[in-house]
mmCIF file of C-alpha atoms in Angstrom:
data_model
loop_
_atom_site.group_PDB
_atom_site.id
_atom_site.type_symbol
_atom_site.label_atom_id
_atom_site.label_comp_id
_atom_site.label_asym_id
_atom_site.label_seq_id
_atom_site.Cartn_x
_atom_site.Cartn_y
_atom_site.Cartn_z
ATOM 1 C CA UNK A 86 -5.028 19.137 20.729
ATOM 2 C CA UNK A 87 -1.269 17.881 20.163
ATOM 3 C CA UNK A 88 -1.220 14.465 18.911
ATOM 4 C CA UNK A 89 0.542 13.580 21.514
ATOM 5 C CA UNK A 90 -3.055 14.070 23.664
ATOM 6 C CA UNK A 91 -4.753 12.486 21.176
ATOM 7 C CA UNK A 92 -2.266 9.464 22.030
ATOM 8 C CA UNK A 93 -3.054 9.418 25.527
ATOM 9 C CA UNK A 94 -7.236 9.590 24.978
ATOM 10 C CA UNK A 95 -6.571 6.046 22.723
ATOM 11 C CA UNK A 96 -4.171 4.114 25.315
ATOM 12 C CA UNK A 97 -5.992 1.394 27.211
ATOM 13 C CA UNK A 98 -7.200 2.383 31.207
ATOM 14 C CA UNK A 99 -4.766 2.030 33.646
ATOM 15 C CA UNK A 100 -1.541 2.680 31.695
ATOM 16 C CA UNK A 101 1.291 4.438 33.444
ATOM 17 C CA UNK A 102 4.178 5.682 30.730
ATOM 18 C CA UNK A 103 4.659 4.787 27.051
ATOM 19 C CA UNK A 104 8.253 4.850 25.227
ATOM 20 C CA UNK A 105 8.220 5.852 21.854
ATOM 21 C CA UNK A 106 11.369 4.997 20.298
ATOM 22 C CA UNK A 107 10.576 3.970 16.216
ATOM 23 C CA UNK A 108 11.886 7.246 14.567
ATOM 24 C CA UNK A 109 8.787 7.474 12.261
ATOM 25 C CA UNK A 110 6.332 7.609 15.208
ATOM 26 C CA UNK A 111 8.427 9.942 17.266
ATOM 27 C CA UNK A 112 8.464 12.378 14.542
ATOM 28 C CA UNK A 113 4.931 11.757 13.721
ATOM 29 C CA UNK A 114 3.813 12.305 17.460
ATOM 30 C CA UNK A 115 6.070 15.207 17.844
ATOM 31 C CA UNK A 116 6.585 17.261 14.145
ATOM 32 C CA UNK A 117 9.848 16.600 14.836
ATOM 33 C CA UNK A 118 12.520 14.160 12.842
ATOM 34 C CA UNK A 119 15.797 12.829 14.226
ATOM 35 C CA UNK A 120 17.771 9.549 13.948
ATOM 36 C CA UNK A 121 18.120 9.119 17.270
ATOM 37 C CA UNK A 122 15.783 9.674 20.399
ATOM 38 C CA UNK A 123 13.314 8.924 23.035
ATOM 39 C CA UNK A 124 9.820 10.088 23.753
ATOM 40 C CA UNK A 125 8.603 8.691 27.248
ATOM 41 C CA UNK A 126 4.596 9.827 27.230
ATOM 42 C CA UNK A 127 3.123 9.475 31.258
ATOM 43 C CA UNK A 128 -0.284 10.577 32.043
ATOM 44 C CA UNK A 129 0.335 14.084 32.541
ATOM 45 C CA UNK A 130 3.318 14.906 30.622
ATOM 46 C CA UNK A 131 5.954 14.089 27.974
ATOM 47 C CA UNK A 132 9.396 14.159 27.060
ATOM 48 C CA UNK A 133 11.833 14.494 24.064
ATOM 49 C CA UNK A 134 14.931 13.091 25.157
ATOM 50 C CA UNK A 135 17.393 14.037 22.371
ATOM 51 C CA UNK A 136 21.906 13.998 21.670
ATOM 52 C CA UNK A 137 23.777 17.120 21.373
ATOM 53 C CA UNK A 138 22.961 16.531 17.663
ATOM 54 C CA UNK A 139 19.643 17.151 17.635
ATOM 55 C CA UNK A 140 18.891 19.569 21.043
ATOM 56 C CA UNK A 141 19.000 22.971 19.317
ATOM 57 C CA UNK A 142 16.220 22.044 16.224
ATOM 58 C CA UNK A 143 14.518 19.769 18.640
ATOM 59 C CA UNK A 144 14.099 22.719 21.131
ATOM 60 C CA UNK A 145 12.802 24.994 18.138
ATOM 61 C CA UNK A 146 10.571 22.142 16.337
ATOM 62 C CA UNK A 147 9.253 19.640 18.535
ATOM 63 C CA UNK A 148 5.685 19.828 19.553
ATOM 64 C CA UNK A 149 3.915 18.305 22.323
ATOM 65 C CA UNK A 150 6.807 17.368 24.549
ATOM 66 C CA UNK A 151 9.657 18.941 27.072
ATOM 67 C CA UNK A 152 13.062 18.996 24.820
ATOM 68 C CA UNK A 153 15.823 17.400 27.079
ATOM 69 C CA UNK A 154 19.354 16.983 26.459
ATOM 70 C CA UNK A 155 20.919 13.921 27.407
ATOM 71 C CA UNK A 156 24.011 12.087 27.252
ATOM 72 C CA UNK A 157 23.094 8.793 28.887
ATOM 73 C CA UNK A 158 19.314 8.128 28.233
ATOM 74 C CA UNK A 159 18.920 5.204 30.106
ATOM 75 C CA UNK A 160 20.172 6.853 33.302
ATOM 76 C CA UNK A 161 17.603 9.546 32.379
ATOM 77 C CA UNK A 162 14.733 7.742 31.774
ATOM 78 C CA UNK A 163 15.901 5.493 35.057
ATOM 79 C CA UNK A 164 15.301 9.295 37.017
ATOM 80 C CA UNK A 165 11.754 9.623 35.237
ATOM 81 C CA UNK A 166 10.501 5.876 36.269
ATOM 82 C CA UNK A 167 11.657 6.280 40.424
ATOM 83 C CA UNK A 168 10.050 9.879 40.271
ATOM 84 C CA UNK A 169 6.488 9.190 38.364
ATOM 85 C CA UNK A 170 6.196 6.079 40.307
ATOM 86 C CA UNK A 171 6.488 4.009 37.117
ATOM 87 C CA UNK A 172 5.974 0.085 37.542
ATOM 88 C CA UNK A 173 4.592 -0.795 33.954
ATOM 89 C CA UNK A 174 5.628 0.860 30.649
ATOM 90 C CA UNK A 175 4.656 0.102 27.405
ATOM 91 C CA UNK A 176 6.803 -0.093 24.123
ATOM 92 C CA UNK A 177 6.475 -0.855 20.735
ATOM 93 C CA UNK A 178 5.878 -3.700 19.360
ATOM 94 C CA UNK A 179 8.478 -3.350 16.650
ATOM 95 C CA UNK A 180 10.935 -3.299 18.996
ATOM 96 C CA UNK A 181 14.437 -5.616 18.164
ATOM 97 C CA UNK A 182 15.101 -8.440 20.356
ATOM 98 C CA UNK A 183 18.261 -6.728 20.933
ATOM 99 C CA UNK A 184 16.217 -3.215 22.241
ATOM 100 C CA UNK A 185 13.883 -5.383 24.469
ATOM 101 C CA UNK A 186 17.144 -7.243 25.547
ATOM 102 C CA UNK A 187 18.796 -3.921 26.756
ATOM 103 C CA UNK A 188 15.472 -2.412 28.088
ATOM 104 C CA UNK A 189 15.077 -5.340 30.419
ATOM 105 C CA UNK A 190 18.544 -5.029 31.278
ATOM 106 C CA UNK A 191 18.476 -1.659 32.016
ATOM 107 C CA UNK A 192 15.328 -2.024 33.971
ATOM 108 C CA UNK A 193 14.201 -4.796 35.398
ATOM 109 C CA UNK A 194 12.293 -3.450 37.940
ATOM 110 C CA UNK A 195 9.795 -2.528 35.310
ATOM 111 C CA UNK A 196 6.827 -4.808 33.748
ATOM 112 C CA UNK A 197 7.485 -4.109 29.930
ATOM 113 C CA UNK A 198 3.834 -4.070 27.833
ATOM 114 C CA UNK A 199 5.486 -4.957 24.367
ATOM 115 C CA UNK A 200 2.197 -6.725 22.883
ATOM 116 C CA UNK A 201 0.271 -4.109 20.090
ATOM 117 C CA UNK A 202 -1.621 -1.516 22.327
ATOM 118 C CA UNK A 203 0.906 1.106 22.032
ATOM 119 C CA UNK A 204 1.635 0.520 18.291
ATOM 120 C CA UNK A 205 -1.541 -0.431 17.352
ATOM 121 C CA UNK A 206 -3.158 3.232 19.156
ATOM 122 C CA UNK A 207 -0.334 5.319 17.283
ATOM 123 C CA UNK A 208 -0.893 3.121 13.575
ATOM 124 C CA UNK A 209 -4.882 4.777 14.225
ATOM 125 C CA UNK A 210 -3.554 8.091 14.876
ATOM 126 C CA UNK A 211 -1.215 7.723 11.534
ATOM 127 C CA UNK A 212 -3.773 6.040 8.984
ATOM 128 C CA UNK A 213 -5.811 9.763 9.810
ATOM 129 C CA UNK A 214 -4.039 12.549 7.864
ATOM 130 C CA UNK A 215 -4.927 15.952 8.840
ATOM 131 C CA UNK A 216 -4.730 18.651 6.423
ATOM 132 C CA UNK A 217 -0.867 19.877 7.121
ATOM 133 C CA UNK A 218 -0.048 16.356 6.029
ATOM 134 C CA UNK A 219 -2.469 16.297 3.321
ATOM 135 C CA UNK A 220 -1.153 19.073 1.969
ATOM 136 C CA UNK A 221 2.625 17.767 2.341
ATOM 137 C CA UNK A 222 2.028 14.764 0.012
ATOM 138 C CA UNK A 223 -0.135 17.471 -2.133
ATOM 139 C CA UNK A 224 3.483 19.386 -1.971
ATOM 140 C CA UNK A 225 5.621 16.136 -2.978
ATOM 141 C CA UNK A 226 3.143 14.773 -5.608
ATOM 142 C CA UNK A 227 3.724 18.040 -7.437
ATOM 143 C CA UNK A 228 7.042 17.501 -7.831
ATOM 144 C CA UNK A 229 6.795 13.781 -9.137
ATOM 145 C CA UNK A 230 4.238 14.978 -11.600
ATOM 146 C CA UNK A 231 6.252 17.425 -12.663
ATOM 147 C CA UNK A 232 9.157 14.795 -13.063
ATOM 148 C CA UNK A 233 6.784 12.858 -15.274
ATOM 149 C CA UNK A 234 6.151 15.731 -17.872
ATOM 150 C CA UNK A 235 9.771 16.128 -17.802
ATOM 151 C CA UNK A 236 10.627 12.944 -18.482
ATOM 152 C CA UNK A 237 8.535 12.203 -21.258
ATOM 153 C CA UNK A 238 10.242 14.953 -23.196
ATOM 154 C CA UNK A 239 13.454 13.052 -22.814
ATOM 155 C CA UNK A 240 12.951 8.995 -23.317
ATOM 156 C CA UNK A 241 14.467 7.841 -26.298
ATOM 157 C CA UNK A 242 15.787 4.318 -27.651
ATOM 158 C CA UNK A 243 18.983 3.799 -26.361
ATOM 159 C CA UNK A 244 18.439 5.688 -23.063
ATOM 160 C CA UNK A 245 18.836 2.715 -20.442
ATOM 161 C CA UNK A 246 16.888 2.280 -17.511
ATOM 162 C CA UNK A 247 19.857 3.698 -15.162
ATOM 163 C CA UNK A 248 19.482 7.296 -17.328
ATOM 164 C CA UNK A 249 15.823 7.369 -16.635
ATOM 165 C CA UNK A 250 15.788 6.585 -12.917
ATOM 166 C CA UNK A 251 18.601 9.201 -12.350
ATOM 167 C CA UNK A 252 16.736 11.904 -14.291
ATOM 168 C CA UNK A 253 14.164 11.306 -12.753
ATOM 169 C CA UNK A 254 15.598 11.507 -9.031
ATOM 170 C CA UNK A 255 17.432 14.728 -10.333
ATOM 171 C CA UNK A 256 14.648 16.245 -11.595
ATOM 172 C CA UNK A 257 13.052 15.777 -8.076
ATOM 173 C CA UNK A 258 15.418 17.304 -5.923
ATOM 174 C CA UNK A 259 16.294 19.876 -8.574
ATOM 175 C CA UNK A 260 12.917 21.242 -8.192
ATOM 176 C CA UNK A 261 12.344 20.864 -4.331
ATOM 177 C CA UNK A 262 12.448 16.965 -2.889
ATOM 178 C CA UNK A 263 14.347 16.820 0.229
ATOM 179 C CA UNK A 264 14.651 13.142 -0.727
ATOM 180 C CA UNK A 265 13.095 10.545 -3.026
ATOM 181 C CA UNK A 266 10.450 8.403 -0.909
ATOM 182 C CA UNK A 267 11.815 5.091 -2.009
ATOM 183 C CA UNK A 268 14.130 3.413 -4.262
ATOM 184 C CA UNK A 269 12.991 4.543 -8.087
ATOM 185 C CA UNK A 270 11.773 1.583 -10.087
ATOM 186 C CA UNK A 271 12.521 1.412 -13.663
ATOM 187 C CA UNK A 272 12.394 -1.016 -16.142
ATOM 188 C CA UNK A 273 11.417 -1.817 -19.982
ATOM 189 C CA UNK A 274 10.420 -4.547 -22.638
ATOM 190 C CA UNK A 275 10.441 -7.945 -20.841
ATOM 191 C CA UNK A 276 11.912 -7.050 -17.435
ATOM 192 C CA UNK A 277 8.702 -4.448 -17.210
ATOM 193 C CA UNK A 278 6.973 -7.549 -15.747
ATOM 194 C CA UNK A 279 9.631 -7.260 -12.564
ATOM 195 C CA UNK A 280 6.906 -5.369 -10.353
ATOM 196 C CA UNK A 281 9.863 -4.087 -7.857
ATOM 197 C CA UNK A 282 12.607 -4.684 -10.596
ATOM 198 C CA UNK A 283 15.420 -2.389 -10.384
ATOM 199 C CA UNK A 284 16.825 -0.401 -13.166
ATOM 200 C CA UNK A 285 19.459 -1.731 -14.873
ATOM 201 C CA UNK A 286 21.875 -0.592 -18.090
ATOM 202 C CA UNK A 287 19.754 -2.352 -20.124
ATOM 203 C CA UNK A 288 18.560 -0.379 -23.216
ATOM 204 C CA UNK A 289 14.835 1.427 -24.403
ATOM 205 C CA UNK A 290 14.293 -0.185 -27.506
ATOM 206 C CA UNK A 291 11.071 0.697 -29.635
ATOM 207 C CA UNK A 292 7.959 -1.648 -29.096
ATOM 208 C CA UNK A 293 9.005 -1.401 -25.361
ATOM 209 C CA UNK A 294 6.385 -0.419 -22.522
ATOM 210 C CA UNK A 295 8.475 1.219 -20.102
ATOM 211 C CA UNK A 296 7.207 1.166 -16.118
ATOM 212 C CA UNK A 297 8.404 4.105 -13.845
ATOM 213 C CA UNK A 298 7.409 3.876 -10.146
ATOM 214 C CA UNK A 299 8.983 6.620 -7.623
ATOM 215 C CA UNK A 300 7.992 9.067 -5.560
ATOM 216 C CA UNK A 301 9.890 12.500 -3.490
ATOM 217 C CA UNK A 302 9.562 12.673 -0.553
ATOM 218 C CA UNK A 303 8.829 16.358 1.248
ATOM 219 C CA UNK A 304 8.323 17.847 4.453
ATOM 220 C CA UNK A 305 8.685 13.986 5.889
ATOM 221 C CA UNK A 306 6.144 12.764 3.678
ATOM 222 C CA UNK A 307 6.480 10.839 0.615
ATOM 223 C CA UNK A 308 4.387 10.438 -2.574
ATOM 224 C CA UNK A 309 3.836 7.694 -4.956
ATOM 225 C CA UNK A 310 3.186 6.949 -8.378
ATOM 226 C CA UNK A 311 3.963 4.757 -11.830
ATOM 227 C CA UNK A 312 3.365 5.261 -14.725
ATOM 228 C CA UNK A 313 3.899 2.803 -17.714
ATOM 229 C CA UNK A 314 4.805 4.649 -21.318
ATOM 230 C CA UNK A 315 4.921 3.161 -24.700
ATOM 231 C CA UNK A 316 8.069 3.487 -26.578
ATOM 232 C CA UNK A 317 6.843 3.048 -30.368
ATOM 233 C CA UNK A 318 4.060 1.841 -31.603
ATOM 234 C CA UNK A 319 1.931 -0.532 -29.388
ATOM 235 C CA UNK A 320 0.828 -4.376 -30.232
ATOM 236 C CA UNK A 321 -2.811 -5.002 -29.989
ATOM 237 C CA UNK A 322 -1.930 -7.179 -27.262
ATOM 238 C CA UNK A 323 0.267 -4.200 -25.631
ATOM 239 C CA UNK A 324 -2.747 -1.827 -26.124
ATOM 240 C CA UNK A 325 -5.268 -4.484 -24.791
ATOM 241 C CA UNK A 326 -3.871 -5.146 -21.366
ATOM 242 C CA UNK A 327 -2.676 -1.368 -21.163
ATOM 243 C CA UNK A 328 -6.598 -0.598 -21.430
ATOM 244 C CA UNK A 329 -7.421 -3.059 -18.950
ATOM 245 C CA UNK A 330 -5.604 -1.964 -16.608
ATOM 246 C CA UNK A 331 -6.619 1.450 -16.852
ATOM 247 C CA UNK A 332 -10.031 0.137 -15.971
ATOM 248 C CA UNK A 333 -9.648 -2.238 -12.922
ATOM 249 C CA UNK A 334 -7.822 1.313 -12.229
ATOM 250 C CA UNK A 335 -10.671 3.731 -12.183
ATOM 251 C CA UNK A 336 -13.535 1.217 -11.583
ATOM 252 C CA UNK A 337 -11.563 0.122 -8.283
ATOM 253 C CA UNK A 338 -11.192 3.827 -7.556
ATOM 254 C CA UNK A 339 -14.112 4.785 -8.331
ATOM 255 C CA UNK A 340 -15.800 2.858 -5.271
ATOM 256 C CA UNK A 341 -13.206 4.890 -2.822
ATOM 257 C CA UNK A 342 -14.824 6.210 -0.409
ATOM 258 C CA UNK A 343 -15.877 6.473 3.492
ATOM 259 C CA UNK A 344 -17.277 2.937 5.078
ATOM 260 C CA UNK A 345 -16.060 0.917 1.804
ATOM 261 C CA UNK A 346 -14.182 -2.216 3.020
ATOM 262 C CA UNK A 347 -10.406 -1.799 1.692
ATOM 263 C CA UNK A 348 -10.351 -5.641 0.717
ATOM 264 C CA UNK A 349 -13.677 -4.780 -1.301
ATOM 265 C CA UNK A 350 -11.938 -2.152 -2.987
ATOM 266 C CA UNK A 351 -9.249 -4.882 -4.002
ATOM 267 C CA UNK A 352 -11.871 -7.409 -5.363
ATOM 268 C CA UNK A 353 -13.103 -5.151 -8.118
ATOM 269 C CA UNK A 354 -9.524 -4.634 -9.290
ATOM 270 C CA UNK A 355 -8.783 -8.293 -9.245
ATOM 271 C CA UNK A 356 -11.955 -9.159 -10.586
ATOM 272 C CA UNK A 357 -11.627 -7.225 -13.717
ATOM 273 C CA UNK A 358 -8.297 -8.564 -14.178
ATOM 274 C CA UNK A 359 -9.297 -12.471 -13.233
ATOM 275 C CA UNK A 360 -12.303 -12.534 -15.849
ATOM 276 C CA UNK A 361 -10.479 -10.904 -18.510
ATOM 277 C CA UNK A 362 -7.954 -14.261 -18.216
ATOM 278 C CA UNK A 363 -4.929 -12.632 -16.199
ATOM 279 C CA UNK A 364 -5.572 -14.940 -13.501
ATOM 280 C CA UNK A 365 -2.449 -14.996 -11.353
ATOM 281 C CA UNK A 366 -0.665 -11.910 -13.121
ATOM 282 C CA UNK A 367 -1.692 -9.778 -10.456
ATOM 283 C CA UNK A 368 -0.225 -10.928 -7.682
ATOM 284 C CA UNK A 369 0.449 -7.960 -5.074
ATOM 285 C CA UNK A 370 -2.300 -5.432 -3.393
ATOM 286 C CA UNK A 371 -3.880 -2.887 -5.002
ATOM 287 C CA UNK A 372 -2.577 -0.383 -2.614
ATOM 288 C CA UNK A 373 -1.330 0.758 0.089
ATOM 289 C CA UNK A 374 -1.633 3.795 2.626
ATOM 290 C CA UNK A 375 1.679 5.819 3.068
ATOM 291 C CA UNK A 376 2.828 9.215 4.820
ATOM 292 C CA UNK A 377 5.672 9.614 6.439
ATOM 293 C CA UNK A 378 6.743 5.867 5.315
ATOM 294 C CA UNK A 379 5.690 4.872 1.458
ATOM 295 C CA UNK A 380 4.313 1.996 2.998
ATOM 296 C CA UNK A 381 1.271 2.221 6.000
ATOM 297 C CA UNK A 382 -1.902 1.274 6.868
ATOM 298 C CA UNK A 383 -4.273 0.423 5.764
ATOM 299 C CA UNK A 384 -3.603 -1.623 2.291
ATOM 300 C CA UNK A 385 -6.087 -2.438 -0.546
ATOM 301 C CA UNK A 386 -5.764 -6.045 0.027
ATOM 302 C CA UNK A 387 -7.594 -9.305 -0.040
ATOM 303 C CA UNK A 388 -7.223 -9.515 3.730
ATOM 304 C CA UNK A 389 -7.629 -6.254 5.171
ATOM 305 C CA UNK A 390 -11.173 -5.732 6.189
ATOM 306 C CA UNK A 391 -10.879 -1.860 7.471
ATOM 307 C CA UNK A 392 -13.145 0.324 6.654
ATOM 308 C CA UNK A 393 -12.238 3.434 4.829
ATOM 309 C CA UNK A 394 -12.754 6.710 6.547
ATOM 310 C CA UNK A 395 -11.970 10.724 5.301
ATOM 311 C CA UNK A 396 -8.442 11.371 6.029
ATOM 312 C CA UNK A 397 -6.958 8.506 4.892
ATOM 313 C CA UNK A 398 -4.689 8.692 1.992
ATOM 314 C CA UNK A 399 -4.178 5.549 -0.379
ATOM 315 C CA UNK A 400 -2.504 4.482 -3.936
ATOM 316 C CA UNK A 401 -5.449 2.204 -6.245
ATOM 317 C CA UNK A 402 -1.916 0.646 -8.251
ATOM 318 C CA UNK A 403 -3.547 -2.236 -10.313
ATOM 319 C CA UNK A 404 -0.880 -4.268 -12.795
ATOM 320 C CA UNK A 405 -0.793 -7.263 -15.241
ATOM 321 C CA UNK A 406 2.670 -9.153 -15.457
ATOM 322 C CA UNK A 407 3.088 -11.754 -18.307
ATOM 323 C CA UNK A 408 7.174 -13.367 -17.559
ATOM 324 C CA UNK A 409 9.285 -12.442 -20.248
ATOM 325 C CA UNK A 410 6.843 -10.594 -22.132
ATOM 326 C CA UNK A 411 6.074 -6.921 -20.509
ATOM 327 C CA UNK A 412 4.160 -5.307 -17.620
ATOM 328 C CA UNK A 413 1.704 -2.972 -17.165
ATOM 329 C CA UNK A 414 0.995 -0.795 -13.447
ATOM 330 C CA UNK A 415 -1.213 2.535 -13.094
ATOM 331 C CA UNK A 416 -0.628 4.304 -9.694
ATOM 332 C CA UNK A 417 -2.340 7.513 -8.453
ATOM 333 C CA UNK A 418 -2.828 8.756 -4.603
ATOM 334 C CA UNK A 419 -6.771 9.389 -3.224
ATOM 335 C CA UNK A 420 -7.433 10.823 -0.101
ATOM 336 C CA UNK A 421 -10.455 9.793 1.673
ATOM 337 C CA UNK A 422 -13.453 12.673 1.955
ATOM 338 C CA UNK A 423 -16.551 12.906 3.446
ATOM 339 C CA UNK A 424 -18.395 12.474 0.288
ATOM 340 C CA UNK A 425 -16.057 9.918 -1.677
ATOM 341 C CA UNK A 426 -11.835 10.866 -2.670
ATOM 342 C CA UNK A 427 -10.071 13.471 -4.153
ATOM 343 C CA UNK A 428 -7.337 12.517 -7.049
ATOM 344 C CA UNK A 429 -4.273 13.824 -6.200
ATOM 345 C CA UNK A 430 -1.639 12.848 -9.070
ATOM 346 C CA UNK A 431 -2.550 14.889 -12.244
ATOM 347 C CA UNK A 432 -0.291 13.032 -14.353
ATOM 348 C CA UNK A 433 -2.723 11.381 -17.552
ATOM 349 C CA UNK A 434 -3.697 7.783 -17.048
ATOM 350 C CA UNK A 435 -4.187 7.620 -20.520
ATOM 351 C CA UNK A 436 -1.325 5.416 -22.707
ATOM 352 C CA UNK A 437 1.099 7.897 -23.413
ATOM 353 C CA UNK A 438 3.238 6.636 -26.772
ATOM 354 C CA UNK A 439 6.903 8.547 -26.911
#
């Protein structure tokens, strides 16, 4: 079954045509990726509608759908709608103002559905992984653990953060990324309590912990890790919250697995943390789903009460930020089995000390 079927078995009764036009679902639904496009879904059939650009891979790629080459879309789509009888059609919800502007203008013969059904049945297609996509992040996780070992052998004092980040996002597409997954995060001593801080020219300087979050990004779908190093010797105090960490970590993970609540997941994270005294230095999820974006659902969260089922794939990414002082994140991937998770970053959890 495409997934294109498996759309049309989760839209609500009654529904006559569904326009796809957020690039991540369209390639999603159809294996196929492209900047620009339209996938109208009716009933019974389906169609790509694709630029000069894209009409030659689409035709060889795209799964699930007739490839057509257009030049005005609108006018196209216009053809489809007086054909198929189409009085209702349902978008997006992430739609622009602007797009549902146009769309109206374009047809207002048409009842646009814009509330969640259509996003909402493609988001529970997504959080699913099968095993091609499984084995995609699989692909790009190798390559950011590889970037790890590599860049261990290399961090010095008086590298600055900039130096890191770009080795590491060399590294990566040196050895196979097609792209890095998000913007590399990288930074040491006091600004290591930044969670999303961006590198900077600052300096490594010994006694710093140094936090590295990235990810490539392969096949369309991206992996994700950090990893916080010790440059020097540790402080007791460095060493104390490093181990802490470590254990909200694996305790949280630990409980991973099929009909766990995702916001129960988050609470024995947070709880280790909270009792230990770090009350309100974890302030952000403890993870996230991703695939073809680095960030989907569901999220380890206090508020998200889904249930956790095999074939999801999520980061457990616990931290402890003290301003002005340092910060400390561990990151690995899980996906969802039918008896509990697999681990899929082999990079050590343990405090490495360059």
């Amino acid at each position: 079954m495409t997934r294109i079927e498996k759309l049309r078995e989760k839209l609500p009764e009654g529904w006559q045509a569904a326009l796809i036009q957020e690039g991540y679902n369209r390639a999603y639904l159809t294996r196929f990726e492209s900047s620009a496009g339209w996938l109208l879904v009716t009933p019974a059939s389906a169609w790509l509608l694709v630029d000069f650009r894209y009409y030659e891979m689409a035709r060889e790629k795209a799964e699930g759908a007739e490839v057509l080459l257009v030049s005005e879309a609108y006018e196209k789509l216009g053809e489809f709608f007086k054909e198929e009888g189409v009085s209702r059609l349902m978008i997006e919800n992430t739609v622009s103002i602007a797009g549902l502007a146009s769309l109206k203008k374009a047809f207002p013969e048409l009842k646009l559905d814009c509330d969640s059904a259509l996003s909402d049945a493609i988001s529970g297609l997504r959080m699913i992984k099968d095993e091609s996509e499984i084995a995609s992040i699989k692909a790009a996780q190798a390559i950011t653990d590889a970037a790890f070992s590599h860049i261990c052998t290399l961090i010095k004092p008086g590298m600055t953060e900039l130096e890191v980040a770009a080795e590491l996002e060399y590294f990566m597409r040196r050895n196979g990324a097609d792209a890095f997954a998000f913007e590399t995060i990288c930074v040491s001593g006091a600004r290591s309590s930044m969670p999303h801080g961006k590198p900077t020219d600052k300096k490594i300087e010994n006694g710093d912990f140094l936090t590295m979050d990235y990810g490539a990004l392969k096949c369309g779908y991206c992996s994700d890790m950090t990893r916080t190093v010790m440059v020097g010797e540790p402080s007791a105090e460095q060493r104390e919250v490093y181990e802490l960490v470590l254990r909200a970590h694996l305790e949280s993970m630990a409980a991973a697995k099929p009909g766990a609540r995702c916001s129960d997941i988050d609470k024995i994270a947070r709880d280790i943390i909270y009792s230990a005294g770090y009350e309100g230095c974890f302030g952000h999820g403890l993870g996230h789903s991703l695939g073809r974006e680095i960030h989907e659902d569901p999220r380890f969260s206090q508020s998200c009460a889904t249930l956790l089922e095999p074939g999801m794939v999520m980061t457990v990414e616990p931290g402890v930020y003290l301003a002005g002082k340092f910060g400390v994140r561990i990151e690995n991937m899980i996906a969802i089995t039918e008896s509990g998770y697999e681990n899929l970053t082999n990079s050590p959890r343990e405090l490495v000390v360059l």
